[in-house]
Amino acid sequence: MNESYGNFNVIRNQLSKTGITEILGYDGLTEVAINQPGRIWFERGNGWESQVNEDCNYSNLEMLAQSLSVKSHTGGIDQDYNASKPIHSVTLPDGERGQIILPPAAEDGTISFTIRKPSKSRFDLNSYINSGRLSDFEICGRAYVKEKALTGEQLELLGFLKDKDMDRFFKKSVQMRLNHVMVGATGSGKTTFMKAIADLFPANRRYITIEDTHELDLPNHPNHVHLFFKREGIGATAKDLIEAGMRMKPDHIFLTELRGDEAWNYLGMLNTGHNGSLTSTHADDNPAAVYSRLSSLIKESKVGTTLDYGLITNTVASTIDIISFWKGSYMTKIYYNPEEKNEAVMRLLGMVA
């Protein structure tokens, strides 16, 4: 194989030659897609747009795909670039994530590229409040709670939520070391909001982030380590990094997305003194769907096959405190019900049916 394949300087030149570099520089850009040679699609907040580019031809796309595929697998055992390996998850020189699909998994004469550009935006909680992004939302859960079953802090937090005082709600939730899951589609704004909540955490603690591509920077927390897992090929898994991270004396571990067999390890981490965490996932926009999604991720894992489903669902319900739902950078729903969490804890302890 030509030694130039996988060289970042070569890749940058190829990206420029195809016209992708110019589009990656657009303000507000979130996605780039190439469905067939000659046209580049992109999204920057107002729906999909496209540009015709003659240099975005099959030959140039093939060279770029091969370079990216080799670079993303360098050092691994799977560097094949042919019909027997038509799907490649890749990383561009500046950290953008990409998915490349070749024939026969794609149409003959085409190479599919999808590139996601991580958001560099950072807004504080006041910006979210002042822009109305935390104003028009539905509060999920029971309408009434048994106040005697709750602590003073839980009642105080419920009061902030009822009044839609989201400044005090989120600041208090961080103080209480609650676990928060953000839910939404790709590009919904959940990672950007995660940054805003991360900024509320004390600066004098030790933090570990676990990601596949670097998005969750912590400029206000000097004692931090960023760990990265691979979707495929060489590298550590998210589960490996959770286990390693717990031995690194963290005060908090943030996992940018729950998506696989690391879910059980993540919950175990939260239940062994590392609570006060942030993560995200993809699910339908209701709490039951989120619990079902996380429970299914666990049940489908190797360890999950040995666990009772009731144990799994109660562990999820007793560990996750807050679920917020996101669409177009606006919070559409939020769930916080400590009574249901307390009941799940009691079920785990075998004190109630």
C-alpha positions as a Python dict, from the first residue, in 0.01 Angstrom:
ca = {
    (1, 'M'): (0, 0, 0),
    (2, 'N'): (124, 349, -81),
    (3, 'E'): (291, 501, 228),
    (4, 'S'): (113, 831, 168),
    (5, 'Y'): (-222, 676, 258),
    (6, 'G'): (-309, 766, 615),
    (7, 'N'): (-81, 1072, 624),
    (8, 'F'): (-271, 1368, 772),
    (9, 'N'): (-107, 1618, 535),
    (10, 'V'): (-217, 1407, 241),
    (11, 'I'): (-567, 1379, 387),
    (12, 'R'): (-590, 1757, 433),
    (13, 'N'): (-494, 1807, 69),
    (14, 'Q'): (-752, 1552, -43),
    (15, 'L'): (-1024, 1715, 168),
    (16, 'S'): (-940, 2049, 10),
    (17, 'K'): (-931, 1905, -341),
    (18, 'T'): (-1281, 1757, -308),
    (19, 'G'): (-1426, 2084, -173),
    (20, 'I'): (-1503, 1941, 170),
    (21, 'T'): (-1257, 2166, 356),
    (22, 'E'): (-1431, 2484, 241),
    (23, 'I'): (-1769, 2358, 359),
    (24, 'L'): (-1631, 2239, 693),
    (25, 'G'): (-1537, 2604, 754),
    (26, 'Y'): (-1893, 2736, 725),
    (27, 'D'): (-2033, 2901, 1037),
    (28, 'G'): (-2281, 2685, 1223),
    (29, 'L'): (-2203, 2374, 1020),
    (30, 'T'): (-2303, 2044, 1181),
    (31, 'E'): (-2312, 1783, 903),
    (32, 'V'): (-2159, 1714, 561),
    (33, 'A'): (-2287, 1437, 334),
    (34, 'I'): (-2191, 1308, -9),
    (35, 'N'): (-2443, 1070, -163),
    (36, 'Q'): (-2295, 1054, -511),
    (37, 'P'): (-2001, 1220, -687),
    (38, 'G'): (-2034, 1584, -792),
    (39, 'R'): (-2256, 1722, -515),
    (40, 'I'): (-2188, 1798, -149),
    (41, 'W'): (-2475, 1828, 97),
    (42, 'F'): (-2443, 2011, 427),
    (43, 'E'): (-2650, 2128, 722),
    (44, 'R'): (-2595, 2440, 928),
    (45, 'G'): (-2917, 2495, 1119),
    (46, 'N'): (-3168, 2572, 843),
    (47, 'G'): (-3218, 2237, 677),
    (48, 'W'): (-3005, 2064, 416),
    (49, 'E'): (-2828, 2266, 144),
    (50, 'S'): (-2605, 2146, -140),
    (51, 'Q'): (-2332, 2261, -374),
    (52, 'V'): (-2219, 2117, -706),
    (53, 'N'): (-1844, 2056, -722),
    (54, 'E'): (-1682, 1888, -1022),
    (55, 'D'): (-1369, 1806, -821),
    (56, 'C'): (-1580, 1599, -586),
    (57, 'N'): (-1554, 1313, -835),
    (58, 'Y'): (-1534, 940, -779),
    (59, 'S'): (-1157, 922, -822),
    (60, 'N'): (-1087, 1192, -563),
    (61, 'L'): (-1346, 1052, -324),
    (62, 'E'): (-1196, 704, -353),
    (63, 'M'): (-847, 830, -268),
    (64, 'L'): (-984, 1026, 29),
    (65, 'A'): (-1185, 728, 153),
    (66, 'Q'): (-883, 500, 134),
    (67, 'S'): (-658, 748, 318),
    (68, 'L'): (-911, 805, 596),
    (69, 'S'): (-985, 435, 635),
    (70, 'V'): (-618, 343, 664),
    (71, 'K'): (-544, 628, 908),
    (72, 'S'): (-837, 536, 1131),
    (73, 'H'): (-722, 172, 1151),
    (74, 'T'): (-345, 223, 1158),
    (75, 'G'): (-188, -27, 1393),
    (76, 'G'): (-493, -250, 1389),
    (77, 'I'): (-547, -579, 1212),
    (78, 'D'): (-825, -452, 988),
    (79, 'Q'): (-690, -212, 726),
    (80, 'D'): (-859, -366, 423),
    (81, 'Y'): (-1018, -125, 181),
    (82, 'N'): (-1227, -333, -55),
    (83, 'A'): (-1569, -488, -109),
    (84, 'S'): (-1518, -727, 181),
    (85, 'K'): (-1489, -429, 417),
    (86, 'P'): (-1736, -169, 282),
    (87, 'I'): (-1810, 22, 605),
    (88, 'H'): (-1554, 242, 779),
    (89, 'S'): (-1586, 470, 1082),
    (90, 'V'): (-1318, 735, 1045),
    (91, 'T'): (-1180, 1046, 1212),
    (92, 'L'): (-1066, 1350, 1015),
    (93, 'P'): (-745, 1541, 1100),
    (94, 'D'): (-931, 1804, 1304),
    (95, 'G'): (-1142, 1554, 1498),
    (96, 'E'): (-1461, 1538, 1291),
    (97, 'R'): (-1623, 1194, 1289),
    (98, 'G'): (-1709, 1029, 961),
    (99, 'Q'): (-1885, 726, 819),
    (100, 'I'): (-1780, 593, 478),
    (101, 'I'): (-1975, 327, 289),
    (102, 'L'): (-1845, 166, -28),
    (103, 'P'): (-2007, -62, -286),
    (104, 'P'): (-2157, -320, -265),
    (105, 'A'): (-2310, -173, 52),
    (106, 'A'): (-2362, 149, -148),
    (107, 'E'): (-2469, 194, -511),
    (108, 'D'): (-2214, 112, -777),
    (109, 'G'): (-2022, 421, -881),
    (110, 'T'): (-2081, 597, -550),
    (111, 'I'): (-1904, 635, -218),
    (112, 'S'): (-2116, 762, 69),
    (113, 'F'): (-1954, 1006, 310),
    (114, 'T'): (-2125, 1141, 622),
    (115, 'I'): (-1920, 1376, 839),
    (116, 'R'): (-2030, 1524, 1168),
    (117, 'K'): (-1857, 1839, 1288),
    (118, 'P'): (-1848, 1863, 1668),
    (119, 'S'): (-1998, 2179, 1808),
    (120, 'K'): (-1743, 2430, 1932),
    (121, 'S'): (-2020, 2642, 2080),
    (122, 'R'): (-2025, 2702, 2452),
    (123, 'F'): (-2302, 2883, 2638),
    (124, 'D'): (-2350, 2926, 3008),
    (125, 'L'): (-2673, 2845, 3188),
    (126, 'N'): (-2781, 3210, 3186),
    (127, 'S'): (-2758, 3214, 2806),
    (128, 'Y'): (-2995, 2918, 2787),
    (129, 'I'): (-3238, 3085, 3025),
    (130, 'N'): (-3225, 3429, 2862),
    (131, 'S'): (-3274, 3283, 2514),
    (132, 'G'): (-3587, 3096, 2622),
    (133, 'R'): (-3436, 2753, 2560),
    (134, 'L'): (-3531, 2645, 2913),
    (135, 'S'): (-3876, 2804, 2924),
    (136, 'D'): (-4129, 2616, 2713),
    (137, 'F'): (-4109, 2255, 2826),
    (138, 'E'): (-4325, 1978, 2968),
    (139, 'I'): (-4264, 1840, 3316),
    (140, 'C'): (-4297, 1460, 3304),
    (141, 'G'): (-4389, 1230, 3591),
    (142, 'R'): (-4648, 1211, 3863),
    (143, 'A'): (-4862, 1513, 3934),
    (144, 'Y'): (-4859, 1450, 4309),
    (145, 'V'): (-4592, 1316, 4541),
    (146, 'K'): (-4592, 1190, 4898),
    (147, 'E'): (-4396, 1464, 5066),
    (148, 'K'): (-4321, 1254, 5375),
    (149, 'A'): (-4131, 1007, 5157),
    (150, 'L'): (-3887, 1272, 5032),
    (151, 'T'): (-3590, 1453, 5181),
    (152, 'G'): (-3579, 1827, 5227),
    (153, 'E'): (-3340, 1865, 4934),
    (154, 'Q'): (-3561, 1656, 4706),
    (155, 'L'): (-3863, 1868, 4796),
    (156, 'E'): (-3664, 2187, 4739),
    (157, 'L'): (-3554, 2070, 4395),
    (158, 'L'): (-3910, 1970, 4304),
    (159, 'G'): (-4020, 2319, 4404),
    (160, 'F'): (-3766, 2478, 4171),
    (161, 'L'): (-3889, 2254, 3889),
    (162, 'K'): (-4255, 2329, 3956),
    (163, 'D'): (-4176, 2703, 3943),
    (164, 'K'): (-3963, 2648, 3628),
    (165, 'D'): (-3674, 2815, 3806),
    (166, 'M'): (-3417, 2629, 3599),
    (167, 'D'): (-3122, 2832, 3722),
    (168, 'R'): (-3169, 2715, 4079),
    (169, 'F'): (-3288, 2370, 3965),
    (170, 'F'): (-2974, 2279, 3772),
    (171, 'K'): (-2734, 2442, 4018),
    (172, 'K'): (-2897, 2255, 4307),
    (173, 'S'): (-2892, 1927, 4112),
    (174, 'V'): (-2516, 1959, 4067),
    (175, 'Q'): (-2475, 2037, 4436),
    (176, 'M'): (-2674, 1721, 4518),
    (177, 'R'): (-2451, 1513, 4286),
    (178, 'L'): (-2746, 1389, 4082),
    (179, 'N'): (-2707, 1190, 3761),
    (180, 'H'): (-2838, 1357, 3446),
    (181, 'V'): (-2914, 1199, 3107),
    (182, 'M'): (-2970, 1425, 2804),
    (183, 'V'): (-3185, 1271, 2529),
    (184, 'G'): (-3217, 1383, 2169),
    (185, 'A'): (-3130, 1313, 1810),
    (186, 'T'): (-2794, 1396, 1655),
    (187, 'G'): (-2763, 1775, 1637),
    (188, 'S'): (-3035, 1838, 1896),
    (189, 'G'): (-2801, 2034, 2123),
    (190, 'K'): (-2762, 1785, 2405),
    (191, 'T'): (-2380, 1790, 2404),
    (192, 'T'): (-2369, 2170, 2401),
    (193, 'F'): (-2604, 2178, 2700),
    (194, 'M'): (-2389, 1914, 2870),
    (195, 'K'): (-2103, 2165, 2854),
    (196, 'A'): (-2319, 2428, 3024),
    (197, 'I'): (-2403, 2191, 3309),
    (198, 'A'): (-2042, 2072, 3336),
    (199, 'D'): (-1941, 2434, 3391),
    (200, 'L'): (-2155, 2437, 3707),
    (201, 'F'): (-1944, 2168, 3876),
    (202, 'P'): (-1680, 2280, 4130),
    (203, 'A'): (-1345, 2369, 3975),
    (204, 'N'): (-1141, 2208, 4255),
    (205, 'R'): (-1242, 1848, 4182),
    (206, 'R'): (-1092, 1584, 3952),
    (207, 'Y'): (-1280, 1499, 3632),
    (208, 'I'): (-1258, 1230, 3365),
    (209, 'T'): (-1444, 1247, 3036),
    (210, 'I'): (-1501, 942, 2816),
    (211, 'E'): (-1578, 1006, 2447),
    (212, 'D'): (-1524, 862, 2101),
    (213, 'T'): (-1446, 1209, 1959),
    (214, 'H'): (-1344, 1508, 2167),
    (215, 'E'): (-1640, 1740, 2223),
    (216, 'L'): (-1670, 1784, 2600),
    (217, 'D'): (-1384, 2016, 2687),
    (218, 'L'): (-1349, 2141, 3045),
    (219, 'P'): (-1175, 2481, 3031),
    (220, 'N'): (-1285, 2571, 3385),
    (221, 'H'): (-1167, 2247, 3548),
    (222, 'P'): (-786, 2219, 3537),
    (223, 'N'): (-766, 1875, 3703),
    (224, 'H'): (-912, 1667, 3421),
    (225, 'V'): (-827, 1379, 3187),
    (226, 'H'): (-992, 1315, 2849),
    (227, 'L'): (-1017, 946, 2752),
    (228, 'F'): (-1123, 822, 2409),
    (229, 'F'): (-1270, 493, 2291),
    (230, 'K'): (-1290, 347, 1943),
    (231, 'R'): (-1606, 230, 1774),
    (232, 'E'): (-1410, -34, 1587),
    (233, 'G'): (-1055, -150, 1533),
    (234, 'I'): (-763, -69, 1761),
    (235, 'G'): (-817, 107, 2094),
    (236, 'A'): (-1000, 75, 2422),
    (237, 'T'): (-1374, 27, 2456),
    (238, 'A'): (-1598, 258, 2659),
    (239, 'K'): (-1633, -24, 2913),
    (240, 'D'): (-1255, -52, 2941),
    (241, 'L'): (-1225, 321, 3003),
    (242, 'I'): (-1497, 325, 3269),
    (243, 'E'): (-1315, 51, 3459),
    (244, 'A'): (-980, 228, 3417),
    (245, 'G'): (-1128, 565, 3507),
    (246, 'M'): (-1258, 437, 3839),
    (247, 'R'): (-897, 356, 3935),
    (248, 'M'): (-781, 710, 3853),
    (249, 'K'): (-931, 869, 4165),
    (250, 'P'): (-1194, 1082, 3992),
    (251, 'D'): (-1456, 1288, 4168),
    (252, 'H'): (-1677, 1277, 3857),
    (253, 'I'): (-1680, 1081, 3531),
    (254, 'F'): (-1873, 1219, 3233),
    (255, 'L'): (-1960, 977, 2950),
    (256, 'T'): (-2078, 1169, 2644),
    (257, 'E'): (-2304, 892, 2515),
    (258, 'L'): (-2447, 561, 2638),
    (259, 'R'): (-2480, 333, 2339),
    (260, 'G'): (-2362, -22, 2415),
    (261, 'D'): (-2250, -282, 2664),
    (262, 'E'): (-2083, -17, 2881),
    (263, 'A'): (-2424, 77, 3027),
    (264, 'W'): (-2409, -171, 3318),
    (265, 'N'): (-2055, -65, 3408),
    (266, 'Y'): (-2163, 298, 3395),
    (267, 'L'): (-2448, 240, 3640),
    (268, 'G'): (-2216, 40, 3862),
    (269, 'M'): (-1974, 331, 3866),
    (270, 'L'): (-2249, 573, 3971),
    (271, 'N'): (-2353, 339, 4252),
    (272, 'T'): (-2004, 303, 4396),
    (273, 'G'): (-1924, 658, 4500),
    (274, 'H'): (-1891, 827, 4161),
    (275, 'N'): (-2236, 982, 4138),
    (276, 'G'): (-2288, 1328, 3997),
    (277, 'S'): (-2248, 1243, 3632),
    (278, 'L'): (-2355, 1360, 3287),
    (279, 'T'): (-2431, 1143, 2986),
    (280, 'S'): (-2662, 1126, 2685),
    (281, 'T'): (-2846, 868, 2478),
    (282, 'H'): (-3086, 829, 2187),
    (283, 'A'): (-3445, 733, 2276),
    (284, 'D'): (-3805, 838, 2223),
    (285, 'D'): (-3909, 1152, 2410),
    (286, 'N'): (-4055, 1003, 2728),
    (287, 'P'): (-3893, 870, 3047),
    (288, 'A'): (-4026, 516, 3003),
    (289, 'A'): (-3856, 494, 2663),
    (290, 'V'): (-3526, 606, 2815),
    (291, 'Y'): (-3547, 346, 3092),
    (292, 'S'): (-3638, 83, 2832),
    (293, 'R'): (-3350, 188, 2608),
    (294, 'L'): (-3091, 169, 2886),
    (295, 'S'): (-3233, -158, 3018),
    (296, 'S'): (-3219, -309, 2669),
    (297, 'L'): (-2857, -201, 2623),
    (298, 'I'): (-2773, -385, 2943),
    (299, 'K'): (-2983, -694, 2872),
    (300, 'E'): (-2826, -734, 2527),
    (301, 'S'): (-2474, -725, 2671),
    (302, 'K'): (-2278, -1031, 2781),
    (303, 'V'): (-2328, -959, 3150),
    (304, 'G'): (-2693, -869, 3089),
    (305, 'T'): (-2780, -1222, 2980),
    (306, 'T'): (-2706, -1335, 3336),
    (307, 'L'): (-2917, -1065, 3503),
    (308, 'D'): (-3286, -1062, 3584),
    (309, 'Y'): (-3465, -795, 3382),
    (310, 'G'): (-3640, -665, 3694),
    (311, 'L'): (-3302, -612, 3860),
    (312, 'I'): (-3185, -421, 3553),
    (313, 'T'): (-3489, -193, 3530),
    (314, 'N'): (-3486, -115, 3902),
    (315, 'T'): (-3113, -40, 3890),
    (316, 'V'): (-3168, 202, 3603),
    (317, 'A'): (-3462, 371, 3780),
    (318, 'S'): (-3274, 397, 4109),
    (319, 'T'): (-2961, 546, 3951),
    (320, 'I'): (-3078, 803, 3695),
    (321, 'D'): (-3213, 1120, 3857),
    (322, 'I'): (-3283, 1371, 3580),
    (323, 'I'): (-3374, 1316, 3216),
    (324, 'S'): (-3394, 1616, 2983),
    (325, 'F'): (-3517, 1596, 2624),
    (326, 'W'): (-3373, 1814, 2346),
    (327, 'K'): (-3476, 1927, 2000),
    (328, 'G'): (-3320, 2209, 1799),
    (329, 'S'): (-3117, 2326, 2104),
    (330, 'Y'): (-3439, 2370, 2310),
    (331, 'M'): (-3534, 2159, 2609),
    (332, 'T'): (-3878, 2015, 2531),
    (333, 'K'): (-3935, 1794, 2837),
    (334, 'I'): (-3775, 1717, 3170),
    (335, 'Y'): (-3820, 1439, 3420),
    (336, 'Y'): (-3729, 1447, 3788),
    (337, 'N'): (-3926, 1225, 4025),
    (338, 'P'): (-3737, 1130, 4341),
    (339, 'E'): (-4035, 939, 4475),
    (340, 'E'): (-4016, 688, 4190),
    (341, 'K'): (-3640, 662, 4238),
    (342, 'N'): (-3679, 597, 4610),
    (343, 'E'): (-3934, 325, 4537),
    (344, 'A'): (-3692, 159, 4295),
    (345, 'V'): (-3425, 164, 4564),
    (346, 'M'): (-3665, -1, 4807),
    (347, 'R'): (-3749, -269, 4552),
    (348, 'L'): (-3381, -342, 4507),
    (349, 'L'): (-3345, -378, 4881),
    (350, 'G'): (-3639, -619, 4885),
    (351, 'M'): (-3841, -405, 5125),
    (352, 'V'): (-4145, -370, 4901),
    (353, 'A'): (-4303, -592, 4638),
}
